[in-house]
XYZ file of C-alpha atoms in Angstrom:
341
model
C 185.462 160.605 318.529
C 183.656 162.818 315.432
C 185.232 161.175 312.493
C 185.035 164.078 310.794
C 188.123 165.221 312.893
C 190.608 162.503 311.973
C 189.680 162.863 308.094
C 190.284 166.267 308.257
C 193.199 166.049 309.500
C 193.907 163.024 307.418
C 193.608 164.816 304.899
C 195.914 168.019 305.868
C 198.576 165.803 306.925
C 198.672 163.960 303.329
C 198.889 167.390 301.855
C 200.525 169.745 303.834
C 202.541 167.361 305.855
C 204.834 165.163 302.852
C 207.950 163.448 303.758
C 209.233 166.186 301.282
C 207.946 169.068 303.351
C 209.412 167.399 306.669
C 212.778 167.206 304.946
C 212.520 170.265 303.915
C 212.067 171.841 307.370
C 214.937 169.731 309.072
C 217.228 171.012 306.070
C 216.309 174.724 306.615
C 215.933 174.419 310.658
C 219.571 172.926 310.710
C 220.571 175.989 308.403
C 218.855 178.556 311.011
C 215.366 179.312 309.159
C 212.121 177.732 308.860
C 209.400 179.460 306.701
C 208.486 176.082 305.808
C 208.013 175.065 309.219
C 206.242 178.480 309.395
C 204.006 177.609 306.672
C 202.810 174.242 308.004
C 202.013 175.898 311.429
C 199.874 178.861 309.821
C 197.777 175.914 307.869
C 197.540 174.127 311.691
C 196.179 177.211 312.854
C 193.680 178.074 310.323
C 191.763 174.371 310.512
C 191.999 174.808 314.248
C 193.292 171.925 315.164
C 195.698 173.172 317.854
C 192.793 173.691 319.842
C 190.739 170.749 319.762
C 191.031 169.808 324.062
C 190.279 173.360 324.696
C 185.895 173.485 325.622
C 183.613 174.204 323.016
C 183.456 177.910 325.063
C 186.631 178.346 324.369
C 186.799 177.573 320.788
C 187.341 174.222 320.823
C 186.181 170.849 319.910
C 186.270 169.777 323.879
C 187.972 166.375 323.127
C 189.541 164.315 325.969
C 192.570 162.313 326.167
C 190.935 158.996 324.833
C 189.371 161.070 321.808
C 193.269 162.467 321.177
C 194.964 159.074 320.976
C 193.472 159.179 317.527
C 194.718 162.565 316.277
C 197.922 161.896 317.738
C 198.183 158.768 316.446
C 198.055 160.398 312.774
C 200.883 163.088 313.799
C 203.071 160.268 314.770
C 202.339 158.132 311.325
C 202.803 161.279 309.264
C 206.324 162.351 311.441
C 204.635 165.545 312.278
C 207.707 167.817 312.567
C 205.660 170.209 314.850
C 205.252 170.342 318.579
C 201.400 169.864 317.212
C 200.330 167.061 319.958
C 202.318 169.105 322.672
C 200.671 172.420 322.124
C 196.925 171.033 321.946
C 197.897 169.458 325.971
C 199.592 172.696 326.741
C 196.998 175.311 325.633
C 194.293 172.778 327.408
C 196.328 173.134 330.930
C 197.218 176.774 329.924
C 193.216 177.699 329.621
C 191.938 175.765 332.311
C 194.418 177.751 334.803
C 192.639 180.919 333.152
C 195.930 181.668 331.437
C 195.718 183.869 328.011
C 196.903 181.777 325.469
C 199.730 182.375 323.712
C 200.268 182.315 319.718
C 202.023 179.999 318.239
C 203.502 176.510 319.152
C 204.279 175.083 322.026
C 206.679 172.591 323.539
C 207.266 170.920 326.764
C 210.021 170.677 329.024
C 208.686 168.340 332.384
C 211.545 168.708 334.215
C 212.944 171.907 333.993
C 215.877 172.592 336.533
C 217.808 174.967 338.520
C 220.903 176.716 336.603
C 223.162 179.595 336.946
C 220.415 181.515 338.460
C 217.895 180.802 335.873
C 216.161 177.535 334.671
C 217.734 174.543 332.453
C 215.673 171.826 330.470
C 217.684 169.043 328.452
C 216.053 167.953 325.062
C 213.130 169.951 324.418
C 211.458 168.537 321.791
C 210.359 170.335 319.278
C 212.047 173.486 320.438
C 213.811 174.811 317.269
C 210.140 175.177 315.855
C 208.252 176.234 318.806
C 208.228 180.318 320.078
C 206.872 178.850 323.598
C 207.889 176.253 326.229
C 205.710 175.124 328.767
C 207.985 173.238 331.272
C 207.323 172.219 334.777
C 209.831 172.531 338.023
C 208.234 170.571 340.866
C 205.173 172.488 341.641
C 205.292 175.362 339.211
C 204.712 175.400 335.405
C 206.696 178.166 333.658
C 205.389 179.541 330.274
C 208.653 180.737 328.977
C 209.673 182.333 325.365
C 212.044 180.087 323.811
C 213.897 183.313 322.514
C 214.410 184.214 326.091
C 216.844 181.343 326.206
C 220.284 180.478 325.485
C 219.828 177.229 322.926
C 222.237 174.767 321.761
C 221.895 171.920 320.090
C 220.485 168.424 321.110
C 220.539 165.211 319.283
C 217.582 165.971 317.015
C 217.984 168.862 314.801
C 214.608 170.432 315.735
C 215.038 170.000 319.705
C 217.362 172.237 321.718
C 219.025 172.096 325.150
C 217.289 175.589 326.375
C 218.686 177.685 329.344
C 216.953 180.584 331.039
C 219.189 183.524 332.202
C 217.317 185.154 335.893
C 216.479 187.619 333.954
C 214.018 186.307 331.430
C 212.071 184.992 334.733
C 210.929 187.789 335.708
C 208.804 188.497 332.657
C 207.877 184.534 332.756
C 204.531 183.383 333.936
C 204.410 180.960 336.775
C 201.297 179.083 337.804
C 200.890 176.144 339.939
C 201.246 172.336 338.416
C 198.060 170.637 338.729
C 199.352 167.488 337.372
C 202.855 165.826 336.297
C 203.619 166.882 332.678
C 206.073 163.932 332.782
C 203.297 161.969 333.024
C 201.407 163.791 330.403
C 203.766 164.490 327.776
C 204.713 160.352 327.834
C 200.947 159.490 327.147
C 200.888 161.812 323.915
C 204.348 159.916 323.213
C 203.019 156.853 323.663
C 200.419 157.861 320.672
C 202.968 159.264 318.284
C 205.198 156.323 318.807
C 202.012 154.169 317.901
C 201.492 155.662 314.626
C 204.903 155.695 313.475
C 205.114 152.351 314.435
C 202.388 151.442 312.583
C 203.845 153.430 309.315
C 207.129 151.605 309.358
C 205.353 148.299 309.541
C 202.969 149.203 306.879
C 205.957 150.458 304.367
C 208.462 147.102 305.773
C 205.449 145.087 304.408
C 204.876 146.748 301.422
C 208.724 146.966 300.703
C 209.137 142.897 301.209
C 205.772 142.751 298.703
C 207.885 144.541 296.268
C 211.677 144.132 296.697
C 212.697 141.136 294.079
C 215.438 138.677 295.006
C 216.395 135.569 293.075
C 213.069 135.987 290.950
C 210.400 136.180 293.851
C 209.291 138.741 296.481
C 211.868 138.712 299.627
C 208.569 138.697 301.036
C 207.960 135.184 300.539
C 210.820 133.767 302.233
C 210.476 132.284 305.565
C 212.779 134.560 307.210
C 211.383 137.624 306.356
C 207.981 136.191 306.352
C 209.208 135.531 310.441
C 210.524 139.267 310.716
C 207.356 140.535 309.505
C 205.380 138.357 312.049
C 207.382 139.879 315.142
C 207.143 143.167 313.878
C 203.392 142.806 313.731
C 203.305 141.494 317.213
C 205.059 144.516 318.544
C 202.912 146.943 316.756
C 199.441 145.736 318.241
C 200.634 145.242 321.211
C 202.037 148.843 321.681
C 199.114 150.552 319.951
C 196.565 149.003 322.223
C 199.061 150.052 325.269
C 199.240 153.759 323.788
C 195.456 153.181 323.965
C 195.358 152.736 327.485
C 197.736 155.467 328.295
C 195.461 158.024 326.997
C 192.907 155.873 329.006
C 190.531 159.232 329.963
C 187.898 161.544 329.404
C 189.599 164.952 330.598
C 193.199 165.945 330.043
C 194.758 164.484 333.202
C 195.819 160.973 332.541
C 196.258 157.842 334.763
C 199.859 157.639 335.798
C 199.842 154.001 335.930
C 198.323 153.629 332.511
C 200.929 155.918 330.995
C 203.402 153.615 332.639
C 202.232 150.704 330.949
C 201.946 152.858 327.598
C 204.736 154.456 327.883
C 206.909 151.239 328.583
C 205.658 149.386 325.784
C 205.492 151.524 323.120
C 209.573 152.686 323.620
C 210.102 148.974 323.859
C 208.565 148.123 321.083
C 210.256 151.086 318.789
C 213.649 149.167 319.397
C 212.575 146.204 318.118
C 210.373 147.354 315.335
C 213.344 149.980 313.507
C 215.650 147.455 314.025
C 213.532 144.847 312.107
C 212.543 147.237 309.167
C 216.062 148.387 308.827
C 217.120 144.611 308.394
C 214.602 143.939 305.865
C 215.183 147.176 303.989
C 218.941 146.382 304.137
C 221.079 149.368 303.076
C 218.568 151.913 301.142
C 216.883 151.706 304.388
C 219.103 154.277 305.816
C 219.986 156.971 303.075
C 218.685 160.009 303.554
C 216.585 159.923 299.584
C 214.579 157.149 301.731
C 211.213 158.134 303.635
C 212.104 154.538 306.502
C 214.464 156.873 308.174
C 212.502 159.864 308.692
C 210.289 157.757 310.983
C 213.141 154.815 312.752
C 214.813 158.141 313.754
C 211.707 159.311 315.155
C 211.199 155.714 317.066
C 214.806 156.461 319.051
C 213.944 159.895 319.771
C 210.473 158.734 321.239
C 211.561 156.076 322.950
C 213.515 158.288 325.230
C 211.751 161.413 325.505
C 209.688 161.452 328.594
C 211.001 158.598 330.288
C 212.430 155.400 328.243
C 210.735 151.994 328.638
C 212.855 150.784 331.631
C 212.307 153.889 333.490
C 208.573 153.537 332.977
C 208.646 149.774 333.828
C 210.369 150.630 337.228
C 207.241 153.133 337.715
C 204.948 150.498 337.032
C 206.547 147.740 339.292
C 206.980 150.278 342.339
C 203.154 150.351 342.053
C 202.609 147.282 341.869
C 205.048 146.505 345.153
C 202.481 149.347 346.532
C 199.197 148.227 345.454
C 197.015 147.380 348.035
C 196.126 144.053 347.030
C 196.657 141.221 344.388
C 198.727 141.896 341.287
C 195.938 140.857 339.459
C 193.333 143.845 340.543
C 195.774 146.200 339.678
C 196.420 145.061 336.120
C 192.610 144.772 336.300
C 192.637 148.016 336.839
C 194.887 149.285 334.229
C 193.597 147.546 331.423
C 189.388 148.639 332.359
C 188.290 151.371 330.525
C 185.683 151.832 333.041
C 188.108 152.587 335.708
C 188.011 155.951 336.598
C 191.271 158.498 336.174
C 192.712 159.357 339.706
């Protein structure tokens, strides 16, 4: 991937993207405005990087899944408050079925379902900020206008539960699914979970360097020192799995890779907040501290698009149906020569 790219964006994200400015949009979303949120989208749009899987016809940078772990991964270690990583896959799918693309953000909703006539979805993430949802009801996508639909709140205070009345079907556009955005949304998951696993580690370790108890570093005890260790463990290992979940060169990725991504990256967001809220001890969860902008962003993650044990039961059920040893397929998941199906 250009590296240009990732400092760019670096380099937006450090500016435009603070743990102030992320407050400050969950503090005006919850109070039923966002010109911040706004504001952050407009500077999005003007570097262009909400476009960067479209083709370089189409005014893009043509980058494939393997080439947007990295950007993704940033968006999840700066706690992107924007559907950012959802709208790049969406407008990609959206343009390839020769769909005009529409302005603004846009979220996903993978398993929209039947509801008093009209459609339901459960959790959309990124909703409250988004004027688009791209959601998916077996073989149809719908691109539907989030003000089309009833919202009320969800657990996160920038996703919504959305539901959409017959009527504001009719206007909707329907298209057929080429792929599972279950499947896809969980691999850009598995990316954002990666960085902001990777930014809680990196301020646990810097906290334990500089927190003082009984004249030393809490760092240098042994049982922090063994906390640290296990954190560590579970952030390599669920980076290099969010690595092979966005295992390909197009936009369509591996379902069994995702799987693997998928399950260890939600696992490993358990383990890791819990361990960096223990070290922190109580500071750790005020609101004045940044820790909780991301642990909170590690439980939403973990669950949306699947947790890790429904991802683990996808993985095992095709392994039982693997045609072969156990050992091929795992082969096969892990090769980044192997070919996307």
């Amino acid at each position: 991937m250009d590296h240009l790219i990732t400092e760019a964006l670096r380099d937006l994200l450090t500016g435009q993207c603070t743990p102030a400015v992320v407050r400050a949009i969950e503090g005006e979303v919850a109070a039923g405005q966002s010109p911040a949120a706004a504001a952050l989208w407009q500077q999005i749009e003007d570097t262009g990087f909400a476009d960067l899987l479209l083709s370089e016809e189409a005014g893009g940078a043509g980058l494939g899944l393997r080439d947007a772990f990295g950007v993704w991964d940033l968006l999840g270690q700066h706690a992107m408050p924007l559907p950012l990583a959802e709208t790049m896959l969406a407008r990609a799918w959206l343009a390839a079925a020769g769909v005009a693309l529409p302005q603004g953000a846009i979220a996903l909703a993978p398993t929209l379902a039947a509801a008093e006539g009209g459609l339901r979805a459960s959790g959309v993430r990124g909703a409250r900020v988004a004027p688009w949802v791209l959601g998916q009801q077996g073989a149809d996508l719908w691109l539907l206008p989030a003000a089309a639909a009833q919202a009320s709140a969800s657990i996160f205070v920038l996703d919504a539960d959305l539901l959409w009345p017959e009527v504001a079907l009719a206007s909707a556009q329907r298209l057929p699914a080429a792929a599972s955005l279950l499947v896809a949304q969980a691999g850009l998951v598995s990316a954002l979970l990666a960085g902001s696993l990777l930014t809680v580690f990196e301020s646990t370790l810097n906290f334990a360097n500089e927190r003082q108890q009984f004249g030393r570093p809490i760092g240098k005890f042994q049982a922090i020192q063994h906390e640290l260790a296990v954190m560590a463990e579970h952030v390599s290992a669920a980076r290099m799995a969010a690595q092979i979940a966005c295992e390909a060169d197009g936009v369509a990725a591996d379902p069994l890779k995702v799987a693997v991504g998928k399950a260890r990256t939600s696992e490993a967001a358990v383990e890791v907040a819990s361990l960096a809220h223990s070290i922190h001890g109580a500071i750790g969860f005020t609101t004045e501290f940044d820790l909780q902008l991301y642990t909170r962003r590690l439980h939403l993650w973990r669950q949306t698009a699947g947790s890790e044990s429904y991802w683990q039961l996808q993985a095992g059920q095709a392994l039982l149906a693997a045609d072969g040893m156990a050992l091929d397929v795992i082969r096969q998941i892990t090769d980044s020569c192997t070919p996307v199906a």
